[in-house]
Amino acid sequence: MWRRLSFFCPKSSLRLAKDGISCKEKNPFITFVLGGPGSGKGTQCEKIVENFGFTHLSAGDLLRKEISSNSENGAMILDTIKEGKIVPSNVTVILIKKAIESSKNYKFLIDGFPRSDENRIAFEQIIGVEPDIVLFFDCPEEEMVKRVLSRNQGRVDDNIETIKKRLQVFHSLNLPVINHYLERGKLHKINAVGTVEEIFENVRPIFAAYKKIMK
Ligand code: UP5
Ligand code: MG
C-alpha cells in the first residue's frame, strides 16, 4: 500500500524525474504484460502508451537490440530465440534495469517478461521491486499461430517450427508465473480475441481505475 501511495503522491513525480537513480529509489509503477506468442501484447502496449503515458519495454525487443548491436551476448541470444527458449535471466533483467534507470518516466509496461519463475525471482532480486499489476492476454493457440505467421516482419522465430517450441515453453514455464500472480491478486486476465479496439476496451478500465485514485 505504501508504494502505491507514494506513486500517487504528486511530489513523487518530481523525485522520479531525475535520471540515473536506481530502480528501487525510483519506486516505479510496474505492469507486467504476459500472454503467449502473438496474443497481442505489443499491440495493446502501444494503446496503453498512447492513452496512459507509460513507457513500453518489450523484453524481446531489448534482446533483439542486443543481437543487432553485436554485443558479447548477441550470438547466444540469437541462438536462444531461434530455438524458442528463454535467455538466461540475468541477461534480460540487466537490460530491463538499465532501461528503467535511464528513463525519465516512472510508469513501465514490461512486455513478455517474466517468462518463468526463475525470471520472476531474478527480477525481484536484482531490481528489488514487484509488479503493481499483471496483465494476461488470453488467446487460443490457433489464433496466436495465425497472427504470428501473418506478421511478415522477418523475425527469425516467426516460423511454424519455432512457434511450436515457443508455445511449449509458454505452457510449461509462463503459465506458472501467471498462476503466481493470480494467487497474489495482481492478475487481470483479458480475453484477447476480437479487434484491437475491442480488446483495448477491456484493458482501458484497469488503468482508468488507477487514474481515478491519482486525482
Ligand atoms: N494482432 C495483434 N492484435 C490483433 C488482433 N486483435 N486481431 C488480429 N491481429 C492482431 O501481435 C502479433 C501479430 O498479430 C501482429 O502482426 C499484430 O498486428 C497482430 P503482437 O502484438 O506483436 O503480439 P505479441 O504478443 O507481442 O507477440 P510476440 O510474437 O512479440 O510475442 P512473444 O512473447 O513470442 O515474443 P517476444 O518478442 O516477447 O519474445 C521473443 C523471444 O525472445 C522469446 O521466444 C524468447 O526466446 C526471447 N525472450 C526471452 O528469452 N526472455 C524474455 O524475457 C523475452 C523474450
Ligand atoms: Mg511482442
PDB file of C-alpha atoms and ligand atoms in Angstrom:
ATOM      1  CA  MET A   1       0.000   0.000   0.000  1.00  0.00           C
ATOM      2  CA  TRP A   2       2.825   2.405   0.874  1.00  0.00           C
ATOM      3  CA  ARG A   3       4.351   2.074  -2.589  1.00  0.00           C
ATOM      4  CA  ARG A   4       1.012   2.863  -4.207  1.00  0.00           C
ATOM      5  CA  LEU A   5       0.504   5.934  -2.042  1.00  0.00           C
ATOM      6  CA  SER A   6       3.972   7.086  -2.923  1.00  0.00           C
ATOM      7  CA  PHE A   7       3.253   6.509  -6.639  1.00  0.00           C
ATOM      8  CA  PHE A   8       0.112   8.599  -6.452  1.00  0.00           C
ATOM      9  CA  CYS A   9       1.738  11.413  -4.487  1.00  0.00           C
ATOM     10  CA  PRO A  10       2.313  14.366  -6.869  1.00  0.00           C
ATOM     11  CA  LYS A  11       5.710  15.045  -5.258  1.00  0.00           C
ATOM     12  CA  SER A  12       6.943  11.623  -6.360  1.00  0.00           C
ATOM     13  CA  SER A  13       6.851  12.727  -9.983  1.00  0.00           C
ATOM     14  CA  LEU A  14       9.386  15.465  -9.160  1.00  0.00           C
ATOM     15  CA  ARG A  15      11.635  12.999  -7.371  1.00  0.00           C
ATOM     16  CA  LEU A  16      11.330  10.485 -10.187  1.00  0.00           C
ATOM     17  CA  ALA A  17      12.142  12.997 -12.895  1.00  0.00           C
ATOM     18  CA  LYS A  18      15.830  12.641 -12.030  1.00  0.00           C
ATOM     19  CA  ASP A  19      17.985  10.456 -14.268  1.00  0.00           C
ATOM     20  CA  GLY A  20      20.361   7.729 -13.207  1.00  0.00           C
ATOM     21  CA  ILE A  21      18.780   6.695  -9.901  1.00  0.00           C
ATOM     22  CA  SER A  22      18.394   3.045  -9.008  1.00  0.00           C
ATOM     23  CA  CYS A  23      15.177   1.177  -9.726  1.00  0.00           C
ATOM     24  CA  LYS A  24      14.431   0.839  -6.021  1.00  0.00           C
ATOM     25  CA  GLU A  25      14.896   4.549  -5.331  1.00  0.00           C
ATOM     26  CA  LYS A  26      12.829   5.341  -8.374  1.00  0.00           C
ATOM     27  CA  ASN A  27       9.918   3.331  -6.930  1.00  0.00           C
ATOM     28  CA  PRO A  28       8.453   2.724 -10.409  1.00  0.00           C
ATOM     29  CA  PHE A  29       4.916   1.629 -11.195  1.00  0.00           C
ATOM     30  CA  ILE A  30       5.445  -1.693 -12.941  1.00  0.00           C
ATOM     31  CA  THR A  31       2.974  -3.564 -15.124  1.00  0.00           C
ATOM     32  CA  PHE A  32       3.993  -6.977 -16.422  1.00  0.00           C
ATOM     33  CA  VAL A  33       2.298  -7.804 -19.722  1.00  0.00           C
ATOM     34  CA  LEU A  34       2.024 -11.562 -20.275  1.00  0.00           C
ATOM     35  CA  GLY A  35       0.485 -13.855 -22.882  1.00  0.00           C
ATOM     36  CA  GLY A  36       1.519 -16.381 -25.498  1.00  0.00           C
ATOM     37  CA  PRO A  37       3.317 -15.600 -28.773  1.00  0.00           C
ATOM     38  CA  GLY A  38       1.045 -13.445 -30.925  1.00  0.00           C
ATOM     39  CA  SER A  39      -1.516 -12.858 -28.174  1.00  0.00           C
ATOM     40  CA  GLY A  40      -1.247  -9.104 -28.887  1.00  0.00           C
ATOM     41  CA  LYS A  41       0.985  -7.943 -26.016  1.00  0.00           C
ATOM     42  CA  GLY A  42       2.964  -5.458 -28.104  1.00  0.00           C
ATOM     43  CA  THR A  43      -0.111  -4.164 -29.927  1.00  0.00           C
ATOM     44  CA  GLN A  44      -2.032  -3.498 -26.714  1.00  0.00           C
ATOM     45  CA  CYS A  45       1.051  -1.937 -25.072  1.00  0.00           C
ATOM     46  CA  GLU A  46       1.088   0.676 -27.849  1.00  0.00           C
ATOM     47  CA  LYS A  47      -2.508   1.571 -26.989  1.00  0.00           C
ATOM     48  CA  ILE A  48      -1.724   1.811 -23.262  1.00  0.00           C
ATOM     49  CA  VAL A  49       1.251   4.089 -24.004  1.00  0.00           C
ATOM     50  CA  GLU A  50      -0.937   6.396 -26.151  1.00  0.00           C
ATOM     51  CA  ASN A  51      -3.714   6.574 -23.573  1.00  0.00           C
ATOM     52  CA  PHE A  52      -1.954   6.390 -20.220  1.00  0.00           C
ATOM     53  CA  GLY A  53       1.596   7.659 -20.724  1.00  0.00           C
ATOM     54  CA  PHE A  54       3.512   4.502 -19.861  1.00  0.00           C
ATOM     55  CA  THR A  55       6.944   3.611 -21.237  1.00  0.00           C
ATOM     56  CA  HIS A  56       6.853   0.316 -23.123  1.00  0.00           C
ATOM     57  CA  LEU A  57       9.768  -2.050 -22.523  1.00  0.00           C
ATOM     58  CA  SER A  58       9.457  -5.195 -24.627  1.00  0.00           C
ATOM     59  CA  ALA A  59      11.943  -7.749 -23.276  1.00  0.00           C
ATOM     60  CA  GLY A  60      12.033  -9.372 -26.728  1.00  0.00           C
ATOM     61  CA  ASP A  61      12.859  -6.025 -28.375  1.00  0.00           C
ATOM     62  CA  LEU A  62      15.610  -5.322 -25.828  1.00  0.00           C
ATOM     63  CA  LEU A  63      17.120  -8.739 -26.605  1.00  0.00           C
ATOM     64  CA  ARG A  64      16.809  -8.223 -30.390  1.00  0.00           C
ATOM     65  CA  LYS A  65      18.621  -4.870 -29.972  1.00  0.00           C
ATOM     66  CA  GLU A  66      21.453  -6.704 -28.235  1.00  0.00           C
ATOM     67  CA  ILE A  67      21.739  -9.003 -31.256  1.00  0.00           C
ATOM     68  CA  SER A  68      21.810  -6.145 -33.757  1.00  0.00           C
ATOM     69  CA  SER A  69      24.315  -4.134 -31.695  1.00  0.00           C
ATOM     70  CA  ASN A  70      26.768  -7.063 -31.811  1.00  0.00           C
ATOM     71  CA  SER A  71      27.050  -7.212 -28.026  1.00  0.00           C
ATOM     72  CA  GLU A  72      29.051 -10.009 -26.420  1.00  0.00           C
ATOM     73  CA  ASN A  73      25.821 -11.919 -25.725  1.00  0.00           C
ATOM     74  CA  GLY A  74      24.374 -11.353 -29.197  1.00  0.00           C
ATOM     75  CA  ALA A  75      25.147 -14.785 -30.683  1.00  0.00           C
ATOM     76  CA  MET A  76      23.874 -16.638 -27.605  1.00  0.00           C
ATOM     77  CA  ILE A  77      20.651 -14.572 -27.600  1.00  0.00           C
ATOM     78  CA  LEU A  78      20.073 -15.213 -31.315  1.00  0.00           C
ATOM     79  CA  ASP A  79      20.512 -18.985 -30.885  1.00  0.00           C
ATOM     80  CA  THR A  80      18.147 -18.984 -27.896  1.00  0.00           C
ATOM     81  CA  ILE A  81      15.431 -17.018 -29.717  1.00  0.00           C
ATOM     82  CA  LYS A  82      15.702 -19.260 -32.799  1.00  0.00           C
ATOM     83  CA  GLU A  83      15.090 -22.227 -30.501  1.00  0.00           C
ATOM     84  CA  GLY A  84      12.150 -20.509 -28.780  1.00  0.00           C
ATOM     85  CA  LYS A  85      13.932 -20.945 -25.432  1.00  0.00           C
ATOM     86  CA  ILE A  86      14.445 -18.430 -22.632  1.00  0.00           C
ATOM     87  CA  VAL A  87      17.572 -16.267 -22.460  1.00  0.00           C
ATOM     88  CA  PRO A  88      19.364 -16.503 -19.065  1.00  0.00           C
ATOM     89  CA  SER A  89      17.514 -14.373 -16.524  1.00  0.00           C
ATOM     90  CA  ASN A  90      20.408 -12.134 -15.514  1.00  0.00           C
ATOM     91  CA  VAL A  91      20.972 -11.015 -19.134  1.00  0.00           C
ATOM     92  CA  THR A  92      17.342  -9.922 -19.586  1.00  0.00           C
ATOM     93  CA  VAL A  93      16.943  -8.422 -16.119  1.00  0.00           C
ATOM     94  CA  ILE A  94      20.049  -6.256 -16.533  1.00  0.00           C
ATOM     95  CA  LEU A  95      18.695  -4.905 -19.846  1.00  0.00           C
ATOM     96  CA  ILE A  96      15.337  -4.093 -18.209  1.00  0.00           C
ATOM     97  CA  LYS A  97      17.072  -2.498 -15.219  1.00  0.00           C
ATOM     98  CA  LYS A  98      19.173  -0.233 -17.434  1.00  0.00           C
ATOM     99  CA  ALA A  99      16.110   0.793 -19.437  1.00  0.00           C
ATOM    100  CA  ILE A 100      14.138   1.682 -16.287  1.00  0.00           C
ATOM    101  CA  GLU A 101      17.013   3.591 -14.740  1.00  0.00           C
ATOM    102  CA  SER A 102      17.760   5.614 -17.852  1.00  0.00           C
ATOM    103  CA  SER A 103      14.137   6.635 -18.398  1.00  0.00           C
ATOM    104  CA  LYS A 104      12.618   9.838 -17.053  1.00  0.00           C
ATOM    105  CA  ASN A 105       9.265   8.086 -16.778  1.00  0.00           C
ATOM    106  CA  TYR A 106       8.173   6.112 -13.708  1.00  0.00           C
ATOM    107  CA  LYS A 107       5.357   4.040 -15.257  1.00  0.00           C
ATOM    108  CA  PHE A 108       6.524   0.981 -17.179  1.00  0.00           C
ATOM    109  CA  LEU A 109       4.952  -1.796 -19.199  1.00  0.00           C
ATOM    110  CA  ILE A 110       7.297  -4.766 -19.178  1.00  0.00           C
ATOM    111  CA  ASP A 111       6.106  -6.824 -22.129  1.00  0.00           C
ATOM    112  CA  GLY A 112       6.887 -10.532 -22.477  1.00  0.00           C
ATOM    113  CA  PHE A 113       8.636 -10.853 -19.112  1.00  0.00           C
ATOM    114  CA  PRO A 114       8.870 -12.734 -16.729  1.00  0.00           C
ATOM    115  CA  ARG A 115       8.593 -15.924 -18.787  1.00  0.00           C
ATOM    116  CA  SER A 116       9.447 -18.328 -15.965  1.00  0.00           C
ATOM    117  CA  ASP A 117       9.564 -18.452 -12.172  1.00  0.00           C
ATOM    118  CA  GLU A 118      13.323 -18.130 -12.461  1.00  0.00           C
ATOM    119  CA  ASN A 119      12.888 -14.884 -14.475  1.00  0.00           C
ATOM    120  CA  ARG A 120      10.439 -13.596 -11.880  1.00  0.00           C
ATOM    121  CA  ILE A 121      12.709 -14.322  -8.923  1.00  0.00           C
ATOM    122  CA  ALA A 122      15.732 -12.790 -10.688  1.00  0.00           C
ATOM    123  CA  PHE A 123      13.730  -9.615 -11.326  1.00  0.00           C
ATOM    124  CA  GLU A 124      12.702  -9.394  -7.666  1.00  0.00           C
ATOM    125  CA  GLN A 125      16.281  -9.980  -6.504  1.00  0.00           C
ATOM    126  CA  ILE A 126      18.154  -7.751  -8.976  1.00  0.00           C
ATOM    127  CA  ILE A 127      15.643  -4.930  -9.371  1.00  0.00           C
ATOM    128  CA  GLY A 128      14.219  -5.171  -5.863  1.00  0.00           C
ATOM    129  CA  VAL A 129      10.597  -4.393  -6.696  1.00  0.00           C
ATOM    130  CA  GLU A 130       7.456  -6.334  -7.560  1.00  0.00           C
ATOM    131  CA  PRO A 131       4.898  -5.529 -10.245  1.00  0.00           C
ATOM    132  CA  ASP A 132       1.907  -3.439  -9.241  1.00  0.00           C
ATOM    133  CA  ILE A 133      -0.346  -5.141 -11.768  1.00  0.00           C
ATOM    134  CA  VAL A 134      -0.037  -8.019 -14.227  1.00  0.00           C
ATOM    135  CA  LEU A 135      -1.995  -8.283 -17.473  1.00  0.00           C
ATOM    136  CA  PHE A 136      -2.536 -11.659 -19.114  1.00  0.00           C
ATOM    137  CA  PHE A 137      -3.784 -11.682 -22.700  1.00  0.00           C
ATOM    138  CA  ASP A 138      -5.623 -14.956 -23.026  1.00  0.00           C
ATOM    139  CA  CYS A 139      -5.772 -16.107 -26.641  1.00  0.00           C
ATOM    140  CA  PRO A 140      -6.487 -19.515 -28.240  1.00  0.00           C
ATOM    141  CA  GLU A 141      -3.444 -21.205 -29.749  1.00  0.00           C
ATOM    142  CA  GLU A 142      -4.904 -21.360 -33.241  1.00  0.00           C
ATOM    143  CA  GLU A 143      -5.430 -17.586 -33.291  1.00  0.00           C
ATOM    144  CA  MET A 144      -1.914 -16.921 -31.947  1.00  0.00           C
ATOM    145  CA  VAL A 145      -0.332 -19.121 -34.625  1.00  0.00           C
ATOM    146  CA  LYS A 146      -2.371 -17.424 -37.353  1.00  0.00           C
ATOM    147  CA  ARG A 147      -1.323 -13.944 -36.191  1.00  0.00           C
ATOM    148  CA  VAL A 148       2.366 -14.775 -35.859  1.00  0.00           C
ATOM    149  CA  LEU A 149       2.522 -16.467 -39.265  1.00  0.00           C
ATOM    150  CA  SER A 150       0.921 -13.479 -40.957  1.00  0.00           C
ATOM    151  CA  ARG A 151       3.083 -10.845 -39.220  1.00  0.00           C
ATOM    152  CA  ASN A 152       5.727 -10.713 -42.015  1.00  0.00           C
ATOM    153  CA  GLN A 153       8.288  -8.647 -40.147  1.00  0.00           C
ATOM    154  CA  GLY A 154      11.183 -11.016 -40.775  1.00  0.00           C
ATOM    155  CA  ARG A 155      11.522 -12.234 -37.186  1.00  0.00           C
ATOM    156  CA  VAL A 156      13.781 -15.317 -37.004  1.00  0.00           C
ATOM    157  CA  ASP A 157      11.292 -17.032 -34.687  1.00  0.00           C
ATOM    158  CA  ASP A 158       8.143 -16.481 -36.783  1.00  0.00           C
ATOM    159  CA  ASN A 159       8.128 -19.906 -38.456  1.00  0.00           C
ATOM    160  CA  ILE A 160       5.956 -22.865 -37.594  1.00  0.00           C
ATOM    161  CA  GLU A 161       8.749 -24.976 -36.046  1.00  0.00           C
ATOM    162  CA  THR A 162       9.851 -22.231 -33.669  1.00  0.00           C
ATOM    163  CA  ILE A 163       6.270 -21.179 -32.904  1.00  0.00           C
ATOM    164  CA  LYS A 164       5.529 -24.740 -31.694  1.00  0.00           C
ATOM    165  CA  LYS A 165       8.534 -24.517 -29.353  1.00  0.00           C
ATOM    166  CA  ARG A 166       7.524 -21.032 -28.136  1.00  0.00           C
ATOM    167  CA  LEU A 167       4.053 -22.369 -27.319  1.00  0.00           C
ATOM    168  CA  GLN A 168       5.513 -25.325 -25.404  1.00  0.00           C
ATOM    169  CA  VAL A 169       7.727 -23.010 -23.364  1.00  0.00           C
ATOM    170  CA  PHE A 170       4.764 -20.708 -22.740  1.00  0.00           C
ATOM    171  CA  HIS A 171       2.635 -23.562 -21.371  1.00  0.00           C
ATOM    172  CA  SER A 172       5.302 -25.170 -19.232  1.00  0.00           C
ATOM    173  CA  LEU A 173       7.138 -22.106 -17.871  1.00  0.00           C
ATOM    174  CA  ASN A 174       4.991 -18.972 -18.309  1.00  0.00           C
ATOM    175  CA  LEU A 175       1.680 -20.336 -17.015  1.00  0.00           C
ATOM    176  CA  PRO A 176       3.150 -20.952 -13.516  1.00  0.00           C
ATOM    177  CA  VAL A 177       4.131 -17.255 -13.409  1.00  0.00           C
ATOM    178  CA  ILE A 178       0.595 -16.272 -14.394  1.00  0.00           C
ATOM    179  CA  ASN A 179      -0.806 -18.508 -11.645  1.00  0.00           C
ATOM    180  CA  HIS A 180       1.597 -16.972  -9.134  1.00  0.00           C
ATOM    181  CA  TYR A 181       0.169 -13.501  -9.771  1.00  0.00           C
ATOM    182  CA  LEU A 182      -3.391 -14.842  -9.826  1.00  0.00           C
ATOM    183  CA  GLU A 183      -2.819 -16.184  -6.307  1.00  0.00           C
ATOM    184  CA  ARG A 184      -1.387 -12.823  -5.233  1.00  0.00           C
ATOM    185  CA  GLY A 185      -4.445 -10.944  -6.534  1.00  0.00           C
ATOM    186  CA  LYS A 186      -2.453  -8.955  -9.094  1.00  0.00           C
ATOM    187  CA  LEU A 187      -3.618 -10.638 -12.283  1.00  0.00           C
ATOM    188  CA  HIS A 188      -6.001  -9.104 -14.819  1.00  0.00           C
ATOM    189  CA  LYS A 189      -6.987 -11.735 -17.376  1.00  0.00           C
ATOM    190  CA  ILE A 190      -8.135 -10.251 -20.674  1.00  0.00           C
ATOM    191  CA  ASN A 191      -9.907 -12.032 -23.497  1.00  0.00           C
ATOM    192  CA  ALA A 192      -7.502 -11.399 -26.387  1.00  0.00           C
ATOM    193  CA  VAL A 193      -9.907 -12.365 -29.168  1.00  0.00           C
ATOM    194  CA  GLY A 194     -11.553  -9.600 -31.187  1.00  0.00           C
ATOM    195  CA  THR A 195     -10.372  -6.440 -32.861  1.00  0.00           C
ATOM    196  CA  VAL A 196      -7.526  -4.428 -31.354  1.00  0.00           C
ATOM    197  CA  GLU A 197     -10.050  -1.760 -30.307  1.00  0.00           C
ATOM    198  CA  GLU A 198     -12.448  -4.269 -28.725  1.00  0.00           C
ATOM    199  CA  ILE A 199      -9.647  -5.791 -26.677  1.00  0.00           C
ATOM    200  CA  PHE A 200      -8.390  -2.382 -25.605  1.00  0.00           C
ATOM    201  CA  GLU A 201     -11.847  -1.548 -24.271  1.00  0.00           C
ATOM    202  CA  ASN A 202     -11.261  -4.360 -21.750  1.00  0.00           C
ATOM    203  CA  VAL A 203      -7.832  -3.003 -20.877  1.00  0.00           C
ATOM    204  CA  ARG A 204      -8.794   0.649 -20.523  1.00  0.00           C
ATOM    205  CA  PRO A 205     -10.803   0.350 -17.251  1.00  0.00           C
ATOM    206  CA  ILE A 206      -7.886  -1.304 -15.480  1.00  0.00           C
ATOM    207  CA  PHE A 207      -5.681   1.751 -15.988  1.00  0.00           C
ATOM    208  CA  ALA A 208      -8.561   4.220 -15.729  1.00  0.00           C
ATOM    209  CA  ALA A 209      -9.176   2.948 -12.177  1.00  0.00           C
ATOM    210  CA  TYR A 210      -5.630   3.886 -11.198  1.00  0.00           C
ATOM    211  CA  LYS A 211      -6.010   7.288 -12.819  1.00  0.00           C
ATOM    212  CA  LYS A 212      -9.078   7.955 -10.671  1.00  0.00           C
ATOM    213  CA  ILE A 213      -7.153   7.264  -7.477  1.00  0.00           C
ATOM    214  CA  MET A 214      -4.454   9.711  -8.617  1.00  0.00           C
ATOM    215  CA  LYS A 215      -6.921  12.624  -8.784  1.00  0.00           C
TER     216      LYS A 215
HETATM  217  N1  UP5 B   1      -2.503  -8.580 -33.977  1.00  0.00           N
HETATM  218  C1  UP5 B   1      -2.412  -8.086 -32.728  1.00  0.00           C
HETATM  219  N2  UP5 B   1      -3.618  -7.980 -32.153  1.00  0.00           N
HETATM  220  C2  UP5 B   1      -4.504  -8.458 -33.065  1.00  0.00           C
HETATM  221  C3  UP5 B   1      -5.914  -8.620 -33.072  1.00  0.00           C
HETATM  222  N3  UP5 B   1      -6.668  -8.292 -32.035  1.00  0.00           N
HETATM  223  N4  UP5 B   1      -6.501  -9.156 -34.167  1.00  0.00           N
HETATM  224  C4  UP5 B   1      -5.749  -9.510 -35.252  1.00  0.00           C
HETATM  225  N5  UP5 B   1      -4.417  -9.353 -35.330  1.00  0.00           N
HETATM  226  C5  UP5 B   1      -3.793  -8.841 -34.240  1.00  0.00           C
HETATM  227  O1  UP5 B   1       0.764  -9.261 -32.380  1.00  0.00           O
HETATM  228  C6  UP5 B   1       1.159 -10.309 -33.238  1.00  0.00           C
HETATM  229  C7  UP5 B   1       0.565 -10.067 -34.632  1.00  0.00           C
HETATM  230  O2  UP5 B   1      -0.848 -10.101 -34.523  1.00  0.00           O
HETATM  231  C8  UP5 B   1       0.916  -8.692 -35.206  1.00  0.00           C
HETATM  232  O3  UP5 B   1       1.081  -8.793 -36.580  1.00  0.00           O
HETATM  233  C9  UP5 B   1      -0.302  -7.824 -34.854  1.00  0.00           C
HETATM  234  O4  UP5 B   1      -0.508  -6.778 -35.772  1.00  0.00           O
HETATM  235  C10 UP5 B   1      -1.420  -8.853 -34.914  1.00  0.00           C
HETATM  236  P1  UP5 B   1       1.763  -8.673 -31.263  1.00  0.00           P
HETATM  237  O5  UP5 B   1       1.097  -7.533 -30.614  1.00  0.00           O
HETATM  238  O6  UP5 B   1       3.100  -8.473 -31.860  1.00  0.00           O
HETATM  239  O7  UP5 B   1       1.774  -9.911 -30.266  1.00  0.00           O
HETATM  240  P2  UP5 B   1       2.819 -10.293 -29.110  1.00  0.00           P
HETATM  241  O8  UP5 B   1       2.032 -10.951 -28.048  1.00  0.00           O
HETATM  242  O9  UP5 B   1       3.649  -9.126 -28.778  1.00  0.00           O
HETATM  243  O10 UP5 B   1       3.635 -11.395 -29.905  1.00  0.00           O
HETATM  244  P3  UP5 B   1       5.196 -11.719 -29.893  1.00  0.00           P
HETATM  245  O11 UP5 B   1       5.427 -12.630 -31.034  1.00  0.00           O
HETATM  246  O12 UP5 B   1       6.017 -10.473 -29.810  1.00  0.00           O
HETATM  247  O13 UP5 B   1       5.287 -12.490 -28.506  1.00  0.00           O
HETATM  248  P4  UP5 B   1       6.439 -13.367 -27.941  1.00  0.00           P
HETATM  249  O14 UP5 B   1       6.199 -13.386 -26.496  1.00  0.00           O
HETATM  250  O15 UP5 B   1       6.534 -14.694 -28.601  1.00  0.00           O
HETATM  251  O16 UP5 B   1       7.759 -12.577 -28.412  1.00  0.00           O
HETATM  252  P5  UP5 B   1       8.837 -11.715 -27.643  1.00  0.00           P
HETATM  253  O17 UP5 B   1       9.347 -10.729 -28.578  1.00  0.00           O
HETATM  254  O18 UP5 B   1       8.307 -11.258 -26.335  1.00  0.00           O
HETATM  255  O19 UP5 B   1       9.954 -12.813 -27.359  1.00  0.00           O
HETATM  256  C11 UP5 B   1      10.619 -13.434 -28.437  1.00  0.00           C
HETATM  257  C12 UP5 B   1      11.649 -14.416 -27.898  1.00  0.00           C
HETATM  258  O20 UP5 B   1      12.643 -13.701 -27.136  1.00  0.00           O
HETATM  259  C13 UP5 B   1      11.132 -15.479 -26.927  1.00  0.00           C
HETATM  260  O21 UP5 B   1      10.562 -16.580 -27.592  1.00  0.00           O
HETATM  261  C14 UP5 B   1      12.410 -15.844 -26.176  1.00  0.00           C
HETATM  262  O22 UP5 B   1      13.200 -16.694 -26.962  1.00  0.00           O
HETATM  263  C15 UP5 B   1      13.094 -14.492 -26.068  1.00  0.00           C
HETATM  264  N6  UP5 B   1      12.793 -13.824 -24.787  1.00  0.00           N
HETATM  265  C16 UP5 B   1      13.454 -14.263 -23.644  1.00  0.00           C
HETATM  266  O23 UP5 B   1      14.246 -15.189 -23.685  1.00  0.00           O
HETATM  267  N7  UP5 B   1      13.201 -13.623 -22.478  1.00  0.00           N
HETATM  268  C17 UP5 B   1      12.316 -12.594 -22.364  1.00  0.00           C
HETATM  269  O24 UP5 B   1      12.127 -12.062 -21.252  1.00  0.00           O
HETATM  270  C18 UP5 B   1      11.639 -12.159 -23.532  1.00  0.00           C
HETATM  271  C19 UP5 B   1      11.890 -12.811 -24.726  1.00  0.00           C
HETATM  272 MG    MG B   2       5.717  -8.689 -28.862  1.00  0.00          MG
END
